[in-house]
Coordinates of C-alpha atoms and ligand atoms in Angstrom, one line a residue:
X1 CA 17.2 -90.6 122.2
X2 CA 15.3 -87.9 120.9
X3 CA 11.6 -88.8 121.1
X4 CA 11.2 -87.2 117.4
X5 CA 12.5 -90.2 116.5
X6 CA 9.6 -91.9 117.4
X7 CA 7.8 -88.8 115.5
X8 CA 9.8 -89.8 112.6
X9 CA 9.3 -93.1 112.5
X10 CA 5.6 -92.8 112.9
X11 CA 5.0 -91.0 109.9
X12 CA 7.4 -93.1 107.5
X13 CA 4.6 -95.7 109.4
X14 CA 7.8 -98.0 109.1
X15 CA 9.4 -100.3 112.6
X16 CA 12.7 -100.4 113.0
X17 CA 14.8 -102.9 113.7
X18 CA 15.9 -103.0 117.4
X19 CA 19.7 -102.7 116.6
X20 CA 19.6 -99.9 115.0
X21 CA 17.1 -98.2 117.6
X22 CA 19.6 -99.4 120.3
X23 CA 22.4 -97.8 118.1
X24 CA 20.2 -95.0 117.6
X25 CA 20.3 -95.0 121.6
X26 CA 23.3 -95.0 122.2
X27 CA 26.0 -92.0 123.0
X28 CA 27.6 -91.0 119.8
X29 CA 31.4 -89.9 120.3
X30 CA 35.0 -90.2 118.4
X31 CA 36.6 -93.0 117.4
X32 CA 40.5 -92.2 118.2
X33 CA 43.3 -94.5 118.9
X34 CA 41.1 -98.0 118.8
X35 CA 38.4 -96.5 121.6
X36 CA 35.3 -93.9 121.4
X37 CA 36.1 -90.2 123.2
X38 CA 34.1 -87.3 124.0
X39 CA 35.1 -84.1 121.7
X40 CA 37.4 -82.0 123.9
X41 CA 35.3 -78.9 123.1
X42 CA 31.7 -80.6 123.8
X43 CA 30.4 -79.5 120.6
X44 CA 27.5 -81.6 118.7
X45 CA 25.8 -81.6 115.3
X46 CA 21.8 -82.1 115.3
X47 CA 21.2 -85.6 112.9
X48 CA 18.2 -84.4 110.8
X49 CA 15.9 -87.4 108.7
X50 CA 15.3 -85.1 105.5
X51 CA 11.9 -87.1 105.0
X52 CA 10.0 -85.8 108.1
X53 CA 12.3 -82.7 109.0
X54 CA 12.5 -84.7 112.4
X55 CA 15.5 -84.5 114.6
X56 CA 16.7 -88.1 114.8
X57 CA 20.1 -88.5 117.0
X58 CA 23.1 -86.5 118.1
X59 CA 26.4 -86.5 116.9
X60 CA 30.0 -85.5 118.8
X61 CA 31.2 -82.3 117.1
X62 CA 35.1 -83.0 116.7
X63 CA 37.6 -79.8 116.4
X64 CA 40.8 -79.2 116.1
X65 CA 42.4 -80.9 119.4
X66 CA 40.3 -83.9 118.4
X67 CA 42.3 -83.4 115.3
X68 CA 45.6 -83.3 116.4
X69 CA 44.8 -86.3 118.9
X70 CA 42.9 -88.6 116.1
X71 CA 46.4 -87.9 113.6
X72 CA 49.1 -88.4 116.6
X73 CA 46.9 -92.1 117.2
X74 CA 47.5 -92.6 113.0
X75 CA 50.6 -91.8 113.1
X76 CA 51.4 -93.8 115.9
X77 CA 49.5 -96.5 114.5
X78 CA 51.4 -96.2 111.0
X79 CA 54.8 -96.0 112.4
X80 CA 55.0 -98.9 115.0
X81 CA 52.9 -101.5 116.1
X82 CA 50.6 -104.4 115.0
X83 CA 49.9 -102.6 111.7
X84 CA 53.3 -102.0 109.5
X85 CA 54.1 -105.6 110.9
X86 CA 51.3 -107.2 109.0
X87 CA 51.6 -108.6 105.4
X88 CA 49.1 -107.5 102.6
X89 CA 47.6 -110.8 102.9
X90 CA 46.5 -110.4 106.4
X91 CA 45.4 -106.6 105.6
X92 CA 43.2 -108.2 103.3
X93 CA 41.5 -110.5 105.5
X94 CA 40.5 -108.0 108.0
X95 CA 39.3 -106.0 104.8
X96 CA 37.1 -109.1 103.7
X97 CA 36.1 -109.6 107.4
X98 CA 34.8 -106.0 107.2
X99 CA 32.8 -106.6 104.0
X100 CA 31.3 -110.0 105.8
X101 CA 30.6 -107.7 109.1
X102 CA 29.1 -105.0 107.2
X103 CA 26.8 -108.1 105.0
X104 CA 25.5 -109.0 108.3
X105 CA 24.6 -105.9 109.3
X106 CA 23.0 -104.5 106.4
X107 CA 19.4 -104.1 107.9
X108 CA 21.1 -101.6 110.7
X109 CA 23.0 -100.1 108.0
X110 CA 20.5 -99.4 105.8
X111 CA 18.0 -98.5 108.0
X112 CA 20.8 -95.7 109.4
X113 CA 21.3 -94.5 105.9
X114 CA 17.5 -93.9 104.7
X115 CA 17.1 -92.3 108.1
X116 CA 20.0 -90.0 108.0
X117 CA 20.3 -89.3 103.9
X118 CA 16.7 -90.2 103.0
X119 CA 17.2 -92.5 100.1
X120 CA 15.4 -95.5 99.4
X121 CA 15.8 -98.1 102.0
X122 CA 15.8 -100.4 98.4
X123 CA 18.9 -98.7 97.2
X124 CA 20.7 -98.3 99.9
X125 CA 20.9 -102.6 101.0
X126 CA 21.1 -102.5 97.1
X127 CA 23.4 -100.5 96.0
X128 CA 25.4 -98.6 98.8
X129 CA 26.2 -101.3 100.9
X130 CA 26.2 -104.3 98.6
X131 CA 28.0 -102.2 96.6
X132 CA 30.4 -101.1 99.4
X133 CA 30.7 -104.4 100.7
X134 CA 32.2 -105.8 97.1
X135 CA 34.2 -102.7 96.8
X136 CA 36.1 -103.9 99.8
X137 CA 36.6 -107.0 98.9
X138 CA 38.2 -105.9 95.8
X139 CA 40.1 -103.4 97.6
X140 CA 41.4 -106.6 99.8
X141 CA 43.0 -107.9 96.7
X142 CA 45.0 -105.1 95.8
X143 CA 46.7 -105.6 99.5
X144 CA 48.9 -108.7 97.7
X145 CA 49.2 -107.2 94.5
X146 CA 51.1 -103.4 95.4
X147 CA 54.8 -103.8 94.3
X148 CA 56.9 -101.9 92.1
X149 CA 58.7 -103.3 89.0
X150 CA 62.6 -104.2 88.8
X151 CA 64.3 -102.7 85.7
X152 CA 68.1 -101.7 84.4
X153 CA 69.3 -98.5 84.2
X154 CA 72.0 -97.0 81.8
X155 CA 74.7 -95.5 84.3
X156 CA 78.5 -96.3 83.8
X157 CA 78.6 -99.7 86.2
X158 CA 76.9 -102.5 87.2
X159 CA 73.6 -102.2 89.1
X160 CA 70.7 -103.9 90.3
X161 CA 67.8 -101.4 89.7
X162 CA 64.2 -101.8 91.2
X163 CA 61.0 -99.6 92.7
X164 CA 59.4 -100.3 95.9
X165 CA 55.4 -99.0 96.3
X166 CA 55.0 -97.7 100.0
X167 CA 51.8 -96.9 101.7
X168 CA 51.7 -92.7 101.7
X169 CA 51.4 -92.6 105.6
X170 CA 48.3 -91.1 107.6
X171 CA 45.8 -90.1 105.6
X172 CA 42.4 -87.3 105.9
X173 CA 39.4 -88.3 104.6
X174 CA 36.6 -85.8 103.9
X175 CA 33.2 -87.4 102.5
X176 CA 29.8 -85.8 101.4
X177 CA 26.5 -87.0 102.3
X178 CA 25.1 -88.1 98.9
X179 CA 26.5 -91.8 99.4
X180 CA 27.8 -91.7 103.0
X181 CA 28.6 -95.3 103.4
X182 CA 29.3 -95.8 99.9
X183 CA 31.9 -93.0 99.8
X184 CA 33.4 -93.9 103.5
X185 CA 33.9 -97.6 101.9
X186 CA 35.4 -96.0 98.9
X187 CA 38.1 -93.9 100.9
X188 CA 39.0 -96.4 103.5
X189 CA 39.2 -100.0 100.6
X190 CA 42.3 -98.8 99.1
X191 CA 43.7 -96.6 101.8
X192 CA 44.3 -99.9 104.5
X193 CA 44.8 -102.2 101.3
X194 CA 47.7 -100.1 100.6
X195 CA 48.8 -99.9 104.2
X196 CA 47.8 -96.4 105.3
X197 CA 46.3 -95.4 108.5
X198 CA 43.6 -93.1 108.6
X199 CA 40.9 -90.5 110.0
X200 CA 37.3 -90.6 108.0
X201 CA 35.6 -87.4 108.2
X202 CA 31.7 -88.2 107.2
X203 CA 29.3 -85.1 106.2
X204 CA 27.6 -83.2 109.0
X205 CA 24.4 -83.8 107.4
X206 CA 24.7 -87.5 107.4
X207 CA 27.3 -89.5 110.2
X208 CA 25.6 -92.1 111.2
X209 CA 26.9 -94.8 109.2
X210 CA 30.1 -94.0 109.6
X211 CA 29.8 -94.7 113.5
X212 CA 28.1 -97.3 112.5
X213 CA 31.0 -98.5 110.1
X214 CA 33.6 -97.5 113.1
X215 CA 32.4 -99.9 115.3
X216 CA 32.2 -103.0 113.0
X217 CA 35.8 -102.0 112.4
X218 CA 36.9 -102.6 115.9
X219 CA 34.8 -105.4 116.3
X220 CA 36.4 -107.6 113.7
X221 CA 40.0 -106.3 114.6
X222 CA 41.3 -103.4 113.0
X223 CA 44.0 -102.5 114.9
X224 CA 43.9 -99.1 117.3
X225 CA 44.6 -95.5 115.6
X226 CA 44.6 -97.4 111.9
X227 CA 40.8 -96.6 111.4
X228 CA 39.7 -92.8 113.1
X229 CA 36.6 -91.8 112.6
X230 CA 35.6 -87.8 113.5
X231 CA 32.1 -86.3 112.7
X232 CA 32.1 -83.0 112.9
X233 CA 31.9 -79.6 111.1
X234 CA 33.8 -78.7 107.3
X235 CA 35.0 -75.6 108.6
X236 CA 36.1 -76.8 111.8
X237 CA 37.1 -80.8 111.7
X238 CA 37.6 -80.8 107.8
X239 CA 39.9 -77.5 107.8
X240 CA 41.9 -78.5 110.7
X241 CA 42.6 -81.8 108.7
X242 CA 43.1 -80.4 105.6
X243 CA 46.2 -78.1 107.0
X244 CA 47.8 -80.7 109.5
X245 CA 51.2 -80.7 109.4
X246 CA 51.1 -84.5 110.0
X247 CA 49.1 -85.7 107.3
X248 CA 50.6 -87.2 104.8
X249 CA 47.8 -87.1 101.9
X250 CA 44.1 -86.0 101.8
X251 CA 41.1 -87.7 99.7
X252 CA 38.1 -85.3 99.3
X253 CA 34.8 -85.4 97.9
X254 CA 32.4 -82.8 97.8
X255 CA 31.9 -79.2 96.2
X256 CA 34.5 -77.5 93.4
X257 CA 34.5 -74.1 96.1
X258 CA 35.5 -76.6 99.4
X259 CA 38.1 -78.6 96.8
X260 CA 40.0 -75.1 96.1
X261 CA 39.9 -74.5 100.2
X262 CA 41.4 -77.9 100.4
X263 CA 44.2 -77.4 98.0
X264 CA 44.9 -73.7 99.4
X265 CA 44.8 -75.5 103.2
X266 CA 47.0 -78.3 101.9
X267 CA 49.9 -76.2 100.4
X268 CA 51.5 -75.9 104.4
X269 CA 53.2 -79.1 104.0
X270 CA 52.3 -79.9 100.5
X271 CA 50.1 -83.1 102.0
X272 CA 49.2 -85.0 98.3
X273 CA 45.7 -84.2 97.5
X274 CA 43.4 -86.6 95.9
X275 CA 39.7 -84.6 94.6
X276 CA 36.4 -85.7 93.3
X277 CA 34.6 -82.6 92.9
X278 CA 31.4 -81.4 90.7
X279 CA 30.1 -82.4 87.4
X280 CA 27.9 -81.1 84.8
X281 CA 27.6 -84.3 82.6
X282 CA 26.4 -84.1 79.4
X283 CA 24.2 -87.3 77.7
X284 CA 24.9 -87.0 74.0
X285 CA 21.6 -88.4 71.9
X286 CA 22.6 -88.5 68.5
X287 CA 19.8 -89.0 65.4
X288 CA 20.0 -92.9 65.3
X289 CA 19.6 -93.9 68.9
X290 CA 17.6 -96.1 70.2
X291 CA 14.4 -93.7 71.5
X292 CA 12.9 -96.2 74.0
X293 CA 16.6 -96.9 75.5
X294 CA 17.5 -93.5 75.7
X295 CA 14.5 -92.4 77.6
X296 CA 14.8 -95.9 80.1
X297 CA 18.3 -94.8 80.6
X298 CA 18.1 -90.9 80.8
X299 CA 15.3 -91.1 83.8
X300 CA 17.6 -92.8 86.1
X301 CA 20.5 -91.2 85.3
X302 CA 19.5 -87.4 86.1
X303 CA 17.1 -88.5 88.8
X304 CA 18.8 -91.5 90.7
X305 CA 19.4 -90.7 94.3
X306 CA 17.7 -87.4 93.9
X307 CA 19.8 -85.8 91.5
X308 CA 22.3 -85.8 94.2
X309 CA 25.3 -87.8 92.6
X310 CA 28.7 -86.0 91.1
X311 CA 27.7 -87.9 87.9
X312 CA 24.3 -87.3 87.7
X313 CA 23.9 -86.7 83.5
X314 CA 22.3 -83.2 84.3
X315 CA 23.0 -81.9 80.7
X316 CA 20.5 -83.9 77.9
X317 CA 21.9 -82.7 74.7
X318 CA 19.4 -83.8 71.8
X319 CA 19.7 -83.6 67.9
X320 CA 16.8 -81.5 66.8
X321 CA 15.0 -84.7 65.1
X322 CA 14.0 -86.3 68.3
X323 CA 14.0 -83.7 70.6
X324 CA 10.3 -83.2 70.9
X325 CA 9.7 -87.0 71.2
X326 CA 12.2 -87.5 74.0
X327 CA 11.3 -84.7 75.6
X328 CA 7.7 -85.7 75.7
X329 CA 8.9 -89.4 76.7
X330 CA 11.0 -87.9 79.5
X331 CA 8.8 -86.2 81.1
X332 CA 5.9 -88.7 81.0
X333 CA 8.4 -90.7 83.1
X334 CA 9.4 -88.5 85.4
X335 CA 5.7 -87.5 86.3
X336 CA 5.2 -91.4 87.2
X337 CA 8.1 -91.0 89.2
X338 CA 6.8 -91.9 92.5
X339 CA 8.4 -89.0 95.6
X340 CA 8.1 -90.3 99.2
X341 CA 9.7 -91.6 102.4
X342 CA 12.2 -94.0 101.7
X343 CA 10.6 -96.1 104.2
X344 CA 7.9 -97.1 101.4
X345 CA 8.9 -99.8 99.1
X346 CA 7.2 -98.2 96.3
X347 CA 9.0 -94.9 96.4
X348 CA 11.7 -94.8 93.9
X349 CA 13.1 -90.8 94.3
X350 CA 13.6 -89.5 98.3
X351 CA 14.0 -86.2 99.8
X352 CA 16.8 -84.0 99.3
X353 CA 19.4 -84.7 101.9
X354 CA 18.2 -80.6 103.6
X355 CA 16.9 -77.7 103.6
X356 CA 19.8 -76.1 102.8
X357 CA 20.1 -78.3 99.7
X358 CA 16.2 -78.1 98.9
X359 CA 16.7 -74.4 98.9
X360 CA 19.8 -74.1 96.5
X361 CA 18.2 -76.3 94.2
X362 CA 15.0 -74.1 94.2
X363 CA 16.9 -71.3 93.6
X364 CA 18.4 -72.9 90.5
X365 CA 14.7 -73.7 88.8
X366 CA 14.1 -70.2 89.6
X367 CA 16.8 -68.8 87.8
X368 CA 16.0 -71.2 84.8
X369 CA 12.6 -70.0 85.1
X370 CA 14.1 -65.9 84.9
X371 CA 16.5 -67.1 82.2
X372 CA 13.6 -68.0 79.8
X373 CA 14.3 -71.9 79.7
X374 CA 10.8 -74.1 79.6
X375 CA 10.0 -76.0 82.5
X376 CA 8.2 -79.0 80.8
X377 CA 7.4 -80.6 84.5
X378 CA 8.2 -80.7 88.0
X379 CA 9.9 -77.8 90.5
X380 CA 7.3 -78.4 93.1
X381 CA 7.5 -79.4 97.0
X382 CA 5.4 -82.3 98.4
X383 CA 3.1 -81.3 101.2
X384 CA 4.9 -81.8 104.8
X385 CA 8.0 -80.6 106.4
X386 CA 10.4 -83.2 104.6
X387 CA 12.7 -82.2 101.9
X388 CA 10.5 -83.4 99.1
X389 CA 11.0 -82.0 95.1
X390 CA 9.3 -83.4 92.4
X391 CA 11.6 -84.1 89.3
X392 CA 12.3 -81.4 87.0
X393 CA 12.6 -80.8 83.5
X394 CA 14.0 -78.1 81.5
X395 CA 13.7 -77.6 77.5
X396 CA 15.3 -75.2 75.2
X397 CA 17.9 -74.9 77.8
X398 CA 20.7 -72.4 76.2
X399 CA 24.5 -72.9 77.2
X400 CA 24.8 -69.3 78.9
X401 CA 22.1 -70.2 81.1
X402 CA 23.1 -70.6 85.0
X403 CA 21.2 -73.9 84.5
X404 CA 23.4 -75.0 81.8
X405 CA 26.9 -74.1 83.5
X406 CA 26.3 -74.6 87.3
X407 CA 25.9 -78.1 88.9
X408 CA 22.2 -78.2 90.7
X409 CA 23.0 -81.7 92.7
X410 CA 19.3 -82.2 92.5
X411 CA 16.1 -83.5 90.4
X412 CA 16.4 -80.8 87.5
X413 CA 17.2 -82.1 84.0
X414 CA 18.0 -79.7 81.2
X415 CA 17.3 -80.4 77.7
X416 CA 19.1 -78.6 74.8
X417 CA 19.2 -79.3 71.1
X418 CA 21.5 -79.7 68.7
X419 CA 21.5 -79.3 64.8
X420 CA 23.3 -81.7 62.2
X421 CA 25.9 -84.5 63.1
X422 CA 29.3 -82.7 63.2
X423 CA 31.1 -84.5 66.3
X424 CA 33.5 -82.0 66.4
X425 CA 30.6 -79.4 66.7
X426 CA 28.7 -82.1 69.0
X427 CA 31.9 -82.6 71.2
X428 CA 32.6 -78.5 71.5
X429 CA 28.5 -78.5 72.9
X430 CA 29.4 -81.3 75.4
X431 CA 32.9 -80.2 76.5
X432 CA 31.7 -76.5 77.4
X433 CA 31.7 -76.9 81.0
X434 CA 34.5 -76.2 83.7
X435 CA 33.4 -79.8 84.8
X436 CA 34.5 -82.8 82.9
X437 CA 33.3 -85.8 85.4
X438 CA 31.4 -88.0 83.2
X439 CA 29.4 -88.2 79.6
X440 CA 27.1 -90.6 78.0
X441 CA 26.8 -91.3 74.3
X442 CA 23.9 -92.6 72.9
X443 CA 24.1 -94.0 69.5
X444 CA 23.6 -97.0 67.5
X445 CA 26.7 -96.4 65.1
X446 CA 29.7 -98.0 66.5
X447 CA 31.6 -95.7 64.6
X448 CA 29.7 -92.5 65.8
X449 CA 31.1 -93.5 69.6
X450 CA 34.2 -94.6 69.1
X451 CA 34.7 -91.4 67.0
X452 CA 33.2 -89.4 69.9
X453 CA 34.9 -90.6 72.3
X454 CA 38.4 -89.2 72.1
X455 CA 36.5 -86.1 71.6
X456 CA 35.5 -85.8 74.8
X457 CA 36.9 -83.8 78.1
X458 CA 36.0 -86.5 80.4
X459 CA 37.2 -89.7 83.2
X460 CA 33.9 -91.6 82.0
X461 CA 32.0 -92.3 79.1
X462 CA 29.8 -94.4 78.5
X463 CA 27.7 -95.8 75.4
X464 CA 23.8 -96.2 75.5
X465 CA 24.5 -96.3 79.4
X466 CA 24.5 -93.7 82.2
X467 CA 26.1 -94.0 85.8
X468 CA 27.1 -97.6 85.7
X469 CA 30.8 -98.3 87.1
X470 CA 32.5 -101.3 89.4
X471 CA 35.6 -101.7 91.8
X472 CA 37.7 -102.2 88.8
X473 CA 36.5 -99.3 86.9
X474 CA 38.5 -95.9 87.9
X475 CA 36.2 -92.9 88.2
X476 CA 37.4 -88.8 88.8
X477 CA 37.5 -85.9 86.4
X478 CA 38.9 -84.1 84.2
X479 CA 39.6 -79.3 84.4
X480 CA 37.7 -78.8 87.5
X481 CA 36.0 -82.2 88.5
X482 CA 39.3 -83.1 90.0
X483 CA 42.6 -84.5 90.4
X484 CA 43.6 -88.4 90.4
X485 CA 41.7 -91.6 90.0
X486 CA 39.7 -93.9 92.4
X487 CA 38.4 -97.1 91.8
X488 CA 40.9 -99.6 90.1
X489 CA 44.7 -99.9 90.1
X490 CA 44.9 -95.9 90.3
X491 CA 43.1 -95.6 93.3
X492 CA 45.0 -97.7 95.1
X493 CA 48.2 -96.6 93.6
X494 CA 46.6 -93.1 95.0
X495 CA 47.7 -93.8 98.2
X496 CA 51.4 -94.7 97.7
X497 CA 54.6 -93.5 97.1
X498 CA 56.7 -95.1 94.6
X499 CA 60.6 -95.0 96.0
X500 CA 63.5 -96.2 93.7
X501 CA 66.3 -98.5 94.3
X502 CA 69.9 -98.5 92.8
X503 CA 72.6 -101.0 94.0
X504 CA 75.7 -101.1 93.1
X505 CA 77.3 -104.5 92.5
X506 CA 80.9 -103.3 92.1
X507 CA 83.1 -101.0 93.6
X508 CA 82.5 -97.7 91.7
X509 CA 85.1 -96.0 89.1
X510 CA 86.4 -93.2 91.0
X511 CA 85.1 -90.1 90.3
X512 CA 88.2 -87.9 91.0
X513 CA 90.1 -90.3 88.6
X514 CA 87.6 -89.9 86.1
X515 CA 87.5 -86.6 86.0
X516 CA 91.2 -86.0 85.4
Ligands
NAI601 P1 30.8 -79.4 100.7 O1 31.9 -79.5 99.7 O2 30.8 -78.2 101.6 O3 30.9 -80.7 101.7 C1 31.6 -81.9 101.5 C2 32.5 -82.3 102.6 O4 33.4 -81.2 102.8 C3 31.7 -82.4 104.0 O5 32.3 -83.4 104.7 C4 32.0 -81.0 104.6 O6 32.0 -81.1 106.0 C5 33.4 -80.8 104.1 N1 33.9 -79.4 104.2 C6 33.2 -78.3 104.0 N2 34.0 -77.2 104.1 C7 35.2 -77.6 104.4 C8 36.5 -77.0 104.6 N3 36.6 -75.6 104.5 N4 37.6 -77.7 104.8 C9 37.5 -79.1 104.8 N5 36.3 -79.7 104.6 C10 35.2 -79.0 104.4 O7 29.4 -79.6 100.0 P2 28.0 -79.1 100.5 O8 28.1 -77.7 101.0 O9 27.4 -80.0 101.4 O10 27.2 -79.1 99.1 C11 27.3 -78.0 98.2 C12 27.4 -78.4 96.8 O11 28.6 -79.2 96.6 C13 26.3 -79.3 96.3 O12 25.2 -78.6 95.9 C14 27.0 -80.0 95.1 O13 27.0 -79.1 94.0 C15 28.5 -80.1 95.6 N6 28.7 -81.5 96.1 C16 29.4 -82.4 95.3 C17 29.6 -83.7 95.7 C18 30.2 -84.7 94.9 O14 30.0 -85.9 95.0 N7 31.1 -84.3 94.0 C19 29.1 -84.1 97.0 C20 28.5 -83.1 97.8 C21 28.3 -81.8 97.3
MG602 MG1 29.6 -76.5 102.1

């Protein structure tokens, strides 16, 4: 282990738990074909904890042979074997045994996730893997309930007409590192409900848990080659999957730029492609909302996890009568925000989840800064070699600025005003985006949302609410946010093909006869 760790550790002045410093300890390799392998090219990724800059562990950096030998173990797993044999009810216990086995380990978990991402070690047992854990269990329902429908059809004859739902085959998973376990629970739940086996890339920035996550897997029975799990590189381990020849679909989630790649890398065998990409969400505050609800709800919903979340409502668009109000409230409240390790109950916003990501987001306050938009509060770094930025807020925010059009995927809110109550007008303002992930209305008119509503270019809305969602709820985007659903019926009918079935019940008319 490295002994920054122990450097880490020492300024988050925080004591891990034993299991995870033994996991910590231990040599991190592939999961392939039920068993843990060395990368056939010896390549490895640095594990950074974004709080203290410190490096923490070392990961296996997979490439393309691993690849190739992590699919041939899927396939072989998805064609023969313990797996097709089972029924969806006994897919579904070892998907609730999961969720139990990652309940039990939740400190380890956690701990691995504030480490490696930086978040709040309060959110994550909260919300990522309570979260996660529920998601899987709902996912283990769906394992009894896949089936097609049985209908008539109109042909000359007598037939017996049905549809059968099949799992898609072996699937590529690519995650980000804003939600690692989250999102690794919310690519694998449906995938095995349906049937599928797979091979879960995680983030380069943030793999731990997904080891982690690997080896409950074995441990409460998965069998060999259905769950694969390969950290490594996006150019290297996420290309090579994203163009196999043997993979039958691919789920991604990440940037808009990397989505293209994946479609472009996809087109070889025409693998189905699943995307949750960017957002740039607007929240909609019309004249009669609630002030004191919108300003609660706004704060968390541009600042939770950093900024760092697909729906993050990054876009505030106020009617002129309260903007100077909300504003003021707004940033009062993200002042008190308090930025630290996530290590310290009392912190409520982490570290960015690098450098890299620190940097980009800089440059994006910068250019808001060269573009004339008012920076009310915020845009500064906390003292120390972690990732730290204070939260951000922009006014009289204009919709050509890079601000307004670009997603940050950070702390930086920007505030623009609106003039009268025209939703068509109000909905134009909101749907000028390429992005079309999520939107919030806030309102006190019934009529005013449900009016709205239709009006807008987006898989989620939500009334005098941002970022709220569950298992059953499906989230993904519309124009460039993405393509298909997850969450809910779609996203397990994501991962299935849908074959129909005609029998005939008689002997056919003959067709030569019939003809003359
Ligand atoms: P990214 O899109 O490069 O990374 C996401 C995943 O894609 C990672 O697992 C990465 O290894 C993989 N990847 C990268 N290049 C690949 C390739 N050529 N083929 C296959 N897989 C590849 O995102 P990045 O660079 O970490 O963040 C850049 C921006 O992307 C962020 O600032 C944010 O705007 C957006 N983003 C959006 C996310 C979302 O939840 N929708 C999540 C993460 C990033
Ligand atoms: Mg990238």
């Amino acid at each position: 282990m490295p002994e920054s760790l122990d450097t880490a550790l020492a300024q988050h002045a925080y004591r891990i738990d034993e299991r995870t410093r033994t996991f910590l300890d231990r040599q991190h390799q592939l999961l392939i074909g039920g068993g843990w392998v060395a990368p056939r090219e010896g390549g490895t990724i640095d594990v950074i904890d974004p709080a203290t800059a410190q490096h923490i562990a070392t990961v296996a950096a997979a490439t393309a042979p691993d690849v190739d030998d992590a699919v041939a173990a899927a396939r072989k797993a998805f064609e023969r074997g313990a797996w097709p044999a089972m029924s969806g009810g006994a897919r579904a216990k070892l998907l609730w045994a999961l969720a139990d086995r990652i309940g039990a380990d939740a400190q380890v978990l956690g701990e691995l996730e504030t480490l490696d991402n930086g978040k709040p070690l309060a959110d994550t047992l909260a919300i990522d893997i309570k979260v996660g854990a529920e998601l899987l269990r709902y996912m283990g329902g769906w394992a009894t309930k896949l089936k097609g429908d049985s209908t008539q059809i109109g042909d000359p004859g007598d037939f017996q007409a049905y549809s059968l739902r099949e799992p898609i085959g072996v699937v590529g998973q690519i995650i980000p590192w804003n939600f690692p376990l989250l999102m690794a629970l919310l690519k694998i739940g449906p995938a095995l409900a349906a049937g599928c086996t797979l091979i879960l890339k995680p983030a380069e920035q943030t793999p731990l848990t997904a080891l982690r996550l690997g080896a409950l897997a074995l441990e409460v029975g998965f069998p060999p080659g259905v769950i694969n799990i390969l950290t490594g590189y996006g150019e290297t381990a996420g290309a090579a999957l994203a163009a196999h020849p043997d993979i039958d679909k691919i789920a991604f989630t990440g940037s808009t730029e990397v989505g293209r790649r994946i479609v472009a890398a996809a087109a070889g065998n025409l693998k189905r492609v699943s995307l949750e990409l960017g957002g740039k969400s607007p929240m909609i505050v019309m004249p009669d909302a609630d002030v004191d609800a919108v300003i609660a709800g706004v704060v968390p919903g541009i600042f939770f996890n950093a900024g760092q979340s697909c729906m993050a409502g990054s876009r505030l668009l106020v009617h002129d009568s309260l903007a100077q109000h909300i504003t003021q409230g707004i940033a009062a409240r993200a002042r008190a925000i308090r930025v630290g390790s996530g290590f310290d109950p009392r912190t409520q916003v982490g570290p960015l989840v690098s450098q890299t990501q620190r940097e980009r987001v800089q440059s994006y306050i910068q250019s808001g800064l060269d573009e004339g938009a008012r920076l009310v509060t915020g845009g500064e770094r906390l003292p120390g070699d972690g990732f730290f930025l204070t939260p951000t807020v922009f006014a009289d925010v204009h919709a050509t600025m890079k601000i307004a059009r670009e997603e940050i995927f950070g702390p930086v809110l920007c505030i623009s005003r609106f003039a009268g109550t025209d939703l068509d007008h109000i909905a134009r303002l909101a749907n000028d985006t390429p992005y079309g992930l999520a939107a919030s209305i806030w309102t006190q008119n019934i009529s005013t949302a449900h009016t709205l509503i239709p009006k807008l270019k987006s898989g989620q809305v939500w009334v005098n609410a941002h970022h709220v969602g569950g298992p059953d709820l499906p989230i993904g985007g519309y124009k460039q946010s993405g393509w298909g659903r997850e969450l809910g019926r779609a996203g397990v009918e994501l991962y299935t093909e849908l074959k129909a079935v005609a029998i005939a019940l008689k002997k056919p008319a003959d067709w030569l006869q019939l003809k003359g």
